Short mmCIF file of C-alpha atoms in Angstrom, two decimals:
data_model
loop_
_atom_site.label_atom_id
_atom_site.label_comp_id
_atom_site.label_asym_id
_atom_site.label_seq_id
_atom_site.Cartn_x
_atom_site.Cartn_y
_atom_site.Cartn_z
CA MET A 917 -29.51 222.37 48.95
CA LEU A 918 -26.89 222.40 46.20
CA ALA A 919 -24.38 223.80 48.68
CA ALA A 920 -25.04 220.81 50.90
CA LEU A 921 -24.72 218.23 48.11
CA ILE A 922 -21.62 219.40 46.26
CA PRO A 923 -19.10 219.22 49.16
CA GLY A 924 -20.19 215.61 49.79
CA CYS A 925 -19.05 214.51 46.32
CA ALA A 926 -15.49 213.22 46.28
CA TYR A 927 -13.77 213.95 42.97
CA GLN A 928 -10.59 212.35 41.73
CA SER A 929 -7.79 214.33 40.19
CA TYR A 930 -5.76 213.28 37.16
CA THR A 931 -2.21 212.10 37.79
CA ALA A 932 0.08 211.75 34.80
CA ARG A 933 2.20 208.58 34.61
CA PRO A 934 4.39 208.82 31.52
CA LEU A 935 6.37 205.72 30.59
CA ASP A 936 10.01 205.92 31.59
CA ILE A 937 11.70 203.81 28.92
CA PRO A 938 15.19 203.79 30.51
CA ALA A 939 13.71 202.83 33.88
CA ILE A 940 11.76 199.95 32.30
CA SER A 941 14.94 198.67 30.66
CA THR A 942 16.84 198.98 33.94
CA GLU A 943 14.11 197.08 35.80
CA PHE A 944 14.29 194.21 33.31
CA ARG A 945 18.06 193.91 33.58
CA ALA A 946 17.80 194.04 37.39
CA ARG A 947 15.52 191.00 37.69
CA ASP A 948 17.54 188.70 39.90
CA PRO A 949 16.65 185.01 40.35
CA LEU A 950 19.16 184.92 43.21
CA GLY A 951 17.52 187.85 45.01
CA ALA A 952 15.60 187.67 48.28
CA ASP A 953 12.18 188.30 46.68
CA PHE A 954 12.41 185.35 44.32
CA GLN A 955 13.80 183.11 47.05
CA ALA A 956 10.75 184.00 49.15
CA TYR A 957 8.55 183.06 46.19
CA LEU A 958 10.27 179.66 45.96
CA ARG A 959 9.65 179.13 49.68
CA SER A 960 5.96 179.84 49.09
CA GLN A 961 6.01 177.10 46.45
CA GLY A 962 7.33 174.49 48.88
CA TYR A 963 11.12 174.86 48.71
CA GLU A 964 13.02 174.28 51.94
CA GLU A 965 15.50 176.83 53.26
CA ALA A 966 18.36 174.37 52.72
CA GLN A 967 17.50 174.23 49.00
CA LEU A 968 17.88 177.99 48.51
CA PRO A 969 19.33 179.41 46.47
CA PRO A 970 19.37 176.41 44.11
CA GLY A 971 22.87 175.14 43.36
CA LYS A 972 21.73 173.69 40.05
CA TRP A 973 18.90 175.23 38.08
CA GLY A 974 16.75 172.55 36.53
CA LEU A 975 13.52 172.81 34.61
CA ALA A 976 11.44 173.18 37.78
CA GLU A 977 13.38 176.22 39.00
CA LEU A 978 13.34 177.85 35.57
CA VAL A 979 9.58 177.32 35.29
CA TYR A 980 9.12 179.13 38.60
CA SER A 981 11.42 181.90 37.36
CA ALA A 982 9.25 182.27 34.26
CA LEU A 983 6.05 182.37 36.33
CA TYR A 984 7.56 185.01 38.61
CA PHE A 985 9.37 187.29 36.17
CA HIS A 986 7.79 186.94 32.72
CA SER A 987 6.12 190.11 31.45
CA ASP A 988 3.31 188.25 29.68
CA LEU A 989 1.83 187.52 33.09
CA ASP A 990 2.02 191.22 33.97
CA VAL A 991 -0.09 191.94 30.89
CA ALA A 992 -2.63 189.23 31.78
CA ARG A 993 -2.96 190.51 35.34
CA ALA A 994 -3.38 194.09 34.07
CA MET A 995 -6.15 192.93 31.72
CA TRP A 996 -7.91 191.26 34.65
CA ARG A 997 -7.69 194.45 36.73
CA ALA A 998 -9.20 196.37 33.81
CA SER A 999 -12.04 193.83 33.67
CA GLN A 1000 -12.60 194.20 37.40
CA ALA A 1001 -12.85 197.98 36.93
CA ALA A 1002 -15.43 197.35 34.20
CA GLU A 1003 -17.48 195.40 36.77
CA VAL A 1004 -17.62 198.53 38.92
CA SER A 1005 -18.70 200.61 35.93
CA ALA A 1006 -21.41 198.09 35.02
CA GLY A 1007 -22.93 198.30 38.50
CA GLN A 1008 -23.12 202.09 38.62
CA ARG A 1009 -26.56 203.64 38.81
CA ALA A 1010 -27.46 206.74 36.86
CA ASN A 1011 -27.03 209.98 38.79
CA PRO A 1012 -30.15 212.02 39.60
CA GLY A 1013 -30.49 215.43 38.02
CA VAL A 1014 -31.60 218.74 39.41
CA SER A 1015 -33.06 221.77 37.67
CA GLY A 1016 -34.28 225.14 38.85
CA ASP A 1017 -35.63 228.38 37.51
CA LEU A 1018 -36.00 231.95 38.74
CA GLU A 1019 -38.41 234.50 37.24
CA HIS A 1020 -39.24 238.15 37.91
CA HIS A 1021 -42.67 239.51 37.01
CA SER A 1022 -43.34 243.15 36.16
CA ASP A 1023 -46.88 242.98 37.58
CA THR A 1024 -46.62 243.67 41.30
CA ALA A 1025 -50.22 244.84 41.84
CA ASN A 1026 -51.86 244.19 45.17
CA GLY A 1027 -48.48 243.70 46.81
CA ILE A 1028 -47.87 240.32 45.16
CA SER A 1029 -44.23 239.24 45.11
CA PRO A 1030 -42.69 239.68 41.64
CA TRP A 1031 -40.55 236.54 42.10
CA THR A 1032 -41.15 233.01 40.93
CA PHE A 1033 -38.68 230.26 41.62
CA GLY A 1034 -38.82 226.50 41.31
CA LEU A 1035 -36.73 223.40 41.93
CA ALA A 1036 -37.17 219.92 40.43
CA ILE A 1037 -35.23 216.67 40.83
CA ASP A 1038 -34.97 214.11 38.02
CA ILE A 1039 -34.76 210.52 39.30
CA PRO A 1040 -33.87 207.99 36.56
CA ILE A 1041 -35.31 204.49 36.94
CA GLU A 1042 -33.89 201.64 34.88
CA THR A 1043 -36.42 199.05 33.81
CA GLY A 1044 -36.22 195.48 32.60
CA GLY A 1045 -33.24 194.40 34.71
CA LYS A 1046 -30.70 196.28 32.57
CA ARG A 1047 -28.31 196.93 35.45
CA GLN A 1048 -28.18 193.28 36.51
CA ALA A 1049 -27.60 192.21 32.91
CA ARG A 1050 -24.69 194.66 32.66
CA ILE A 1051 -23.25 193.34 35.93
CA ASP A 1052 -23.56 189.72 34.79
CA ARG A 1053 -21.88 190.46 31.46
CA ALA A 1054 -19.00 192.34 33.10
CA ALA A 1055 -18.58 189.56 35.69
CA SER A 1056 -18.37 186.92 32.95
CA LEU A 1057 -15.80 188.93 31.01
CA SER A 1058 -13.84 189.44 34.23
CA GLU A 1059 -13.89 185.69 34.86
CA ALA A 1060 -12.61 185.09 31.32
CA ALA A 1061 -9.79 187.55 31.98
CA ARG A 1062 -8.97 185.83 35.29
CA ILE A 1063 -8.80 182.47 33.52
CA GLU A 1064 -6.54 184.08 30.92
CA ILE A 1065 -3.96 184.66 33.67
CA ALA A 1066 -3.75 180.90 34.23
CA GLN A 1067 -3.80 180.32 30.47
CA THR A 1068 -0.88 182.72 30.06
CA ALA A 1069 0.96 181.02 32.92
CA TRP A 1070 0.49 177.68 31.17
CA LYS A 1071 1.85 179.11 27.92
CA VAL A 1072 4.86 180.55 29.76
CA ARG A 1073 5.51 177.16 31.37
CA SER A 1074 5.07 175.37 28.04
CA ARG A 1075 7.56 177.63 26.24
CA MET A 1076 10.05 177.11 29.04
CA GLN A 1077 9.72 173.34 28.82
CA ALA A 1078 10.04 173.30 25.02
CA SER A 1079 13.14 175.49 25.05
CA TRP A 1080 14.69 173.31 27.79
CA ILE A 1081 14.21 170.20 25.63
CA ASP A 1082 15.68 171.96 22.58
CA TYR A 1083 18.68 173.30 24.50
CA HIS A 1084 19.70 169.98 26.02
CA ALA A 1085 19.16 168.21 22.70
CA ALA A 1086 21.52 170.70 21.07
CA LEU A 1087 24.06 170.17 23.87
CA GLU A 1088 24.04 166.42 23.30
CA GLN A 1089 24.18 166.79 19.52
CA THR A 1090 27.16 169.14 19.84
CA ARG A 1091 29.01 166.63 21.98
CA LEU A 1092 28.33 163.81 19.51
CA LEU A 1093 29.31 165.97 16.54
CA GLU A 1094 32.63 166.73 18.24
CA GLU A 1095 33.23 162.99 18.65
CA GLU A 1096 32.17 162.39 15.04
CA LEU A 1097 34.52 165.11 13.80
CA ALA A 1098 37.44 163.59 15.71
CA LEU A 1099 36.76 160.16 14.20
CA ARG A 1100 36.28 161.52 10.69
CA SER A 1101 39.53 163.45 11.05
CA GLU A 1102 41.30 160.20 12.00
CA ILE A 1103 39.76 158.38 9.04
CA ALA A 1104 40.71 161.19 6.64
CA SER A 1105 44.30 161.15 7.94
CA MET A 1106 44.56 157.36 7.62
CA LEU A 1107 43.17 157.39 4.08
CA GLU A 1108 45.51 160.24 3.16
CA ALA A 1109 48.45 158.15 4.41
CA ARG A 1110 47.19 155.13 2.49
CA LEU A 1111 46.82 157.26 -0.62
CA HIS A 1112 50.48 158.25 -0.43
CA ALA A 1113 51.39 154.58 0.10
CA GLY A 1114 49.30 153.53 -2.89
CA MET A 1115 46.87 151.56 -0.71
CA ALA A 1116 43.81 153.80 -1.25
CA SER A 1117 42.30 155.74 -4.11
CA SER A 1118 42.10 159.52 -4.27
CA LEU A 1119 38.30 159.17 -4.41
CA GLU A 1120 38.24 157.50 -0.98
CA SER A 1121 40.53 160.15 0.49
CA THR A 1122 38.57 163.04 -1.02
CA SER A 1123 35.24 161.58 0.10
CA ALA A 1124 36.49 161.21 3.69
CA ARG A 1125 37.84 164.76 3.68
CA LEU A 1126 34.54 166.17 2.36
CA LEU A 1127 32.57 164.29 5.03
CA MET A 1128 34.92 165.69 7.67
CA GLN A 1129 34.34 169.22 6.36
CA LYS A 1130 30.58 168.66 6.34
CA THR A 1131 30.70 167.49 9.95
CA GLN A 1132 32.74 170.58 10.87
CA GLN A 1133 30.07 172.79 9.29
CA GLN A 1134 27.33 170.96 11.20
CA LEU A 1135 29.27 171.38 14.43
CA ASP A 1136 29.78 175.11 13.85
CA ALA A 1137 26.08 175.54 13.09
CA GLU A 1138 25.07 173.60 16.20
CA LYS A 1139 27.39 175.69 18.41
CA GLY A 1140 25.83 178.86 17.01
CA ARG A 1141 22.38 177.39 17.63
CA LEU A 1142 23.38 176.68 21.24
CA ILE A 1143 23.97 180.39 21.84
CA GLU A 1144 20.57 181.19 20.34
CA LEU A 1145 18.83 178.49 22.40
CA ARG A 1146 20.47 179.68 25.62
CA SER A 1147 19.25 183.23 24.89
CA ARG A 1148 15.79 181.80 24.28
CA LEU A 1149 15.96 180.01 27.63
CA ALA A 1150 16.81 183.32 29.31
CA GLY A 1151 13.93 185.12 27.60
CA ASN A 1152 11.43 182.39 28.45
CA ALA A 1153 12.61 182.51 32.07
CA GLY A 1154 11.87 186.26 32.11
CA LEU A 1155 15.53 187.16 32.66
CA SER A 1156 18.23 189.08 30.88
CA VAL A 1157 21.03 187.03 29.33
CA GLU A 1158 23.50 188.55 31.80
CA LYS A 1159 21.49 187.37 34.84
CA PHE A 1160 20.74 184.01 33.25
CA ASN A 1161 24.40 183.32 32.58
CA GLN A 1162 25.04 183.55 36.34
CA LEU A 1163 22.98 180.38 36.84
CA SER A 1164 24.45 176.89 36.77
CA LEU A 1165 22.10 174.70 34.76
CA ALA A 1166 21.35 171.13 35.77
CA ALA A 1167 21.70 168.21 33.40
CA SER A 1168 18.69 167.06 31.44
CA GLU A 1169 16.50 164.34 32.87
CA SER A 1170 17.76 160.86 31.98
CA ASP A 1171 15.86 158.79 29.45
CA ALA A 1172 14.80 156.28 32.11
CA ALA A 1173 13.57 158.98 34.51
CA TYR A 1174 11.72 160.79 31.73
CA ALA A 1175 10.04 157.60 30.52
CA GLN A 1176 8.96 156.81 34.09
CA SER A 1177 7.52 160.29 34.73
CA HIS A 1178 5.78 160.41 31.33
CA ALA A 1179 4.42 156.86 31.15
CA PHE A 1180 1.03 157.18 29.46
CA PRO A 1181 -1.41 154.27 29.85
CA VAL A 1182 -2.91 152.73 26.73
CA ALA A 1183 -6.05 151.12 28.14
CA PRO A 1184 -9.21 152.30 26.28
CA ASP A 1185 -10.97 153.33 29.49
CA THR A 1186 -7.92 155.36 30.55
CA ASN A 1187 -7.78 156.99 27.12
CA ALA A 1188 -11.39 158.04 27.60
CA GLU A 1189 -10.38 159.50 30.95
CA MET A 1190 -7.57 161.41 29.23
CA GLN A 1191 -10.08 162.87 26.78
CA GLU A 1192 -12.45 163.82 29.59
CA SER A 1193 -9.56 165.34 31.52
CA ALA A 1194 -8.56 167.42 28.50
CA LEU A 1195 -12.11 168.70 27.99
CA LEU A 1196 -12.50 169.56 31.68
CA ASN A 1197 -9.03 170.92 32.47
CA ARG A 1198 -8.35 173.05 29.43
CA LEU A 1199 -8.28 176.67 30.46
CA ASP A 1200 -9.42 177.88 27.05
CA ILE A 1201 -12.56 175.72 27.51
CA ARG A 1202 -13.31 177.53 30.76
CA ALA A 1203 -12.61 180.92 29.19
CA ALA A 1204 -14.89 180.06 26.25
CA LEU A 1205 -17.69 179.18 28.68
CA ALA A 1206 -17.21 182.54 30.42
CA ARG A 1207 -17.33 184.38 27.08
CA TYR A 1208 -20.53 182.52 26.17
CA ALA A 1209 -22.07 183.58 29.49
CA ALA A 1210 -21.08 187.17 28.67
CA ALA A 1211 -22.80 186.87 25.28
CA GLU A 1212 -25.92 185.56 27.03
CA ALA A 1213 -25.90 188.51 29.42
CA ARG A 1214 -25.46 190.93 26.53
CA LEU A 1215 -28.51 189.47 24.79
CA ARG A 1216 -30.52 189.88 28.00
CA LEU A 1217 -29.36 193.49 28.16
CA GLU A 1218 -30.35 194.26 24.57
CA ILE A 1219 -33.77 192.64 25.07
CA ALA A 1220 -34.26 194.70 28.24
CA ARG A 1221 -33.45 197.84 26.25
CA GLN A 1222 -36.70 197.34 24.32
CA TYR A 1223 -38.37 198.84 27.35
CA PRO A 1224 -37.50 202.51 27.83
CA ASP A 1225 -36.29 203.86 31.14
CA ILE A 1226 -38.43 206.26 33.16
CA VAL A 1227 -37.45 209.55 34.74
CA LEU A 1228 -39.54 210.76 37.70
CA SER A 1229 -39.40 214.52 38.31
CA PRO A 1230 -40.86 215.71 41.62
CA GLY A 1231 -40.68 219.50 42.00
CA TYR A 1232 -41.65 222.50 44.05
CA SER A 1233 -42.19 226.09 42.96
CA TYR A 1234 -43.14 229.38 44.56
CA ASP A 1235 -45.13 231.48 42.09
CA GLN A 1236 -45.81 235.03 43.31
CA GLY A 1237 -46.92 233.89 46.72
CA ASP A 1238 -48.52 230.66 45.57
CA LYS A 1239 -46.77 227.41 46.67
CA ILE A 1240 -46.98 224.66 44.06
CA TRP A 1241 -45.69 221.08 44.14
CA SER A 1242 -45.66 218.81 41.15
CA ILE A 1243 -44.56 215.37 40.01
CA GLY A 1244 -43.81 214.52 36.42
CA PHE A 1245 -42.30 211.74 34.43
CA SER A 1246 -40.67 211.30 31.05
CA THR A 1247 -39.74 208.36 28.87
CA LEU A 1248 -38.95 207.49 25.28
CA LEU A 1249 -41.59 206.05 22.98
CA SER A 1250 -40.59 202.87 21.14
CA LEU A 1251 -42.24 203.93 17.93
CA LEU A 1252 -39.47 203.88 15.32
CA ASN A 1253 -37.60 200.82 16.62
CA LYS A 1254 -37.68 198.34 19.46
CA ASN A 1255 -33.91 197.74 19.51
CA GLU A 1256 -34.27 194.99 16.90
CA GLY A 1257 -30.83 195.64 15.39
CA ASN A 1258 -28.90 195.35 18.64
CA ILE A 1259 -30.91 192.29 19.67
CA ALA A 1260 -30.11 190.57 16.37
CA GLU A 1261 -26.44 191.47 16.77
CA ALA A 1262 -26.38 190.06 20.32
CA GLU A 1263 -28.10 186.85 19.19
CA ALA A 1264 -25.56 186.43 16.41
CA GLN A 1265 -22.73 187.01 18.88
CA ARG A 1266 -24.15 184.31 21.16
CA GLU A 1267 -24.34 181.87 18.25
CA LEU A 1268 -20.77 182.77 17.31
CA GLU A 1269 -19.50 182.02 20.82
CA ALA A 1270 -21.40 178.72 20.79
CA ALA A 1271 -19.87 177.78 17.43
CA LYS A 1272 -16.40 178.69 18.70
CA PHE A 1273 -16.91 176.50 21.75
CA ARG A 1274 -18.04 173.49 19.69
CA ALA A 1275 -15.10 173.95 17.31
CA LEU A 1276 -12.69 174.22 20.25
CA GLN A 1277 -13.97 170.97 21.77
CA ALA A 1278 -13.78 169.12 18.47
CA GLY A 1279 -10.27 170.43 17.86
CA ILE A 1280 -9.11 169.30 21.30
CA ILE A 1281 -10.40 165.75 20.73
CA GLY A 1282 -8.67 165.59 17.34
CA GLU A 1283 -5.41 166.99 18.73
CA LEU A 1284 -5.45 164.55 21.62
CA GLU A 1285 -5.79 161.52 19.34
CA SER A 1286 -3.15 162.84 16.95
CA HIS A 1287 -0.56 163.65 19.62
CA LYS A 1288 -1.22 160.40 21.46
CA ALA A 1289 -0.61 158.39 18.27
CA ALA A 1290 2.54 160.40 17.53
CA TYR A 1291 3.85 159.77 21.04
CA PHE A 1292 3.44 156.00 20.91
CA GLN A 1293 4.92 155.93 17.40
CA ALA A 1294 7.92 157.88 18.71
CA LEU A 1295 8.30 155.33 21.52
CA GLU A 1296 8.36 152.48 19.00
CA THR A 1297 10.96 154.28 16.90
CA LEU A 1298 13.11 154.93 19.97
CA SER A 1299 12.92 151.27 20.96
CA ARG A 1300 13.95 150.18 17.45
CA VAL A 1301 16.90 152.59 17.36
CA LYS A 1302 18.05 151.33 20.77
CA ARG A 1303 18.06 147.77 19.43
CA LEU A 1304 20.10 148.88 16.41
CA LEU A 1305 22.56 150.67 18.69
CA ASP A 1306 22.89 147.63 20.95
CA ALA A 1307 23.66 145.48 17.91
CA GLN A 1308 26.22 148.03 16.69
CA ILE A 1309 27.88 148.12 20.12
CA GLU A 1310 28.26 144.33 19.94
CA ARG A 1311 29.81 144.63 16.47
CA MET A 1312 32.15 147.35 17.67
CA GLN A 1313 33.24 145.23 20.62
CA LEU A 1314 33.90 142.38 18.22
CA THR A 1315 35.91 144.70 16.00
CA GLN A 1316 37.86 145.92 19.05
CA SER A 1317 38.63 142.31 19.95
CA ARG A 1318 39.74 141.59 16.40
CA PHE A 1319 41.88 144.75 16.48
CA ASP A 1320 43.49 143.69 19.76
CA GLN A 1321 44.30 140.33 18.15
CA GLY A 1322 45.82 142.06 15.11
CA ILE A 1323 43.13 140.77 12.74
CA ALA A 1324 41.44 144.16 12.10
CA ASP A 1325 43.29 147.39 11.36
CA ARG A 1326 42.77 150.82 12.95
CA LEU A 1327 40.70 152.11 10.02
CA GLU A 1328 38.17 149.31 10.49
CA LEU A 1329 38.01 149.99 14.24
CA THR A 1330 37.60 153.75 13.77
CA THR A 1331 34.88 153.18 11.16
CA ALA A 1332 33.01 150.94 13.62
CA LYS A 1333 33.25 153.67 16.27
CA LEU A 1334 31.91 156.18 13.73
CA GLU A 1335 28.93 153.95 13.00
CA SER A 1336 28.19 153.85 16.73
CA ILE A 1337 28.37 157.64 16.94
CA LEU A 1338 25.96 158.02 14.01
CA LEU A 1339 23.51 155.63 15.64
CA ARG A 1340 23.80 157.52 18.93
CA GLN A 1341 22.93 160.70 17.03
CA ASN A 1342 19.90 158.90 15.64
CA LEU A 1343 19.05 157.80 19.17
CA ILE A 1344 19.22 161.40 20.39
CA ASN A 1345 16.88 162.49 17.59
CA SER A 1346 14.44 159.70 18.47
CA ASP A 1347 14.63 160.57 22.15
CA ILE A 1348 13.90 164.23 21.42
CA ARG A 1349 10.97 163.13 19.28
CA VAL A 1350 9.58 161.21 22.27
CA LYS A 1351 9.99 164.23 24.54
CA THR A 1352 8.47 166.70 22.07
CA THR A 1353 5.45 164.47 21.37
CA ALA A 1354 4.99 163.93 25.11
CA HIS A 1355 5.14 167.68 25.56
CA ALA A 1356 2.56 168.14 22.78
CA LEU A 1357 0.24 165.63 24.46
CA GLU A 1358 0.68 167.38 27.79
CA GLU A 1359 0.00 170.69 26.04
CA THR A 1360 -3.24 169.36 24.56
CA MET A 1361 -4.45 168.17 27.96
CA GLN A 1362 -3.13 171.29 29.71
CA HIS A 1363 -2.30 169.10 32.65
CA PRO A 1364 1.22 168.34 33.93
CA LEU A 1365 1.94 164.65 33.47
CA GLY A 1366 5.32 164.56 35.18
CA THR A 1367 8.16 167.01 35.56
CA PRO A 1368 8.19 170.03 35.54
CA PRO A 1369 6.06 170.77 38.61
CA SER A 1370 2.36 171.43 38.62
CA MET A 1371 1.16 174.97 38.15
CA PRO A 1372 0.67 177.14 41.25
CA SER A 1373 -2.95 177.09 42.37
CA ASP A 1374 -3.26 180.81 41.68
CA PRO A 1375 -0.67 182.21 39.23
CA GLY A 1376 -1.98 185.70 39.92
CA ARG A 1377 -0.82 185.61 43.53
CA GLY A 1378 2.68 185.64 44.92
CA ALA A 1379 4.08 187.31 41.84
CA ARG A 1380 6.60 190.10 41.95
CA THR A 1381 5.50 193.66 42.60
CA GLU A 1382 5.33 195.65 39.40
#
């Protein structure tokens, strides 16, 4: 019987897979956003053949690059596969056992056979629905891990969007600082000439020169920050700096286009819809529900473990010519404990998951109100700064007219231009504040409100082969 059973069992052999550190590094550097695999991925996301490869890489293309190449998604998918394997383990039934014995007797009187042999099979029977509880718990944890893939994809997208905003803000600030430095250099030169002519004080000349030096320092710092931000863009896109530098980046979205694509309604009923959308769409809400279901299943399992399993043991023996069959059973007696400790632990874990869920919901509502207020305040500030800039432009045009008529001198005209540059810098800061608060509001809702594109329906599919 054993000879018939053993060959039918398929055993797996161990295969070593040591990590090849140089190969991993080579694979990262070889990730190519211009390669055929990624272009096929873009086609699967709705890009037309005429659009490939992209001539200009905007936020949408970089988001898709991040979703395709970023290693955080590899980790999330691996965790899901591990959870799926745990589902298989949870559904496994206990193997039956077999036992046998062979005896030789010294008494062989009357021609009785001296041999006694027996064979028994142990059949374990789980009681109380333990197996189903294990399956339900593993399935809930697997669902939480599957949701975590989408949660990770959202985080990858969010980091890409934030770094895009920061990079283009730094680009614009660098350009304005260069203009400011040129104007301050002109002012310093004019005041230096006036100082030599006795028409300006040394204090005025020194102050202008110090402001010029301060602007130069700010410009140098911003240029260094640009390099850092571009490297951050590459990392968030899942690419090496060398591959990323081969891409031609598109200009940032204009203020008008951004305002149109991120126009949030202010009606109370719509605000209630935004809150409901946040509570329903948030991926961490869904994952928390799955973890709570897993805690429920664990409690069911621990309660079922109060009832001991049973082992049935049918057997047959041949005892010196006498044929004997038997059936036995065994179980544990719940005398010293009835699994009270594990049940209490599972109940506490369920209460913990419930408390976490309630805290998560309350936090989301608070964040939504806070970010919404910050966004509308940023819009008001931006509108005010635009009015100030418009007024300054009118003053500068008046100064230009006075200069053309010979009424104002070049120093007055240059100073007016400098004031306009400083207000434009303030406008850039206000504009970035609008974009960052809009991004924070979008992050709280976990729902794309405009550009970049919506998330793929299944971030776990269509990704590169690991």
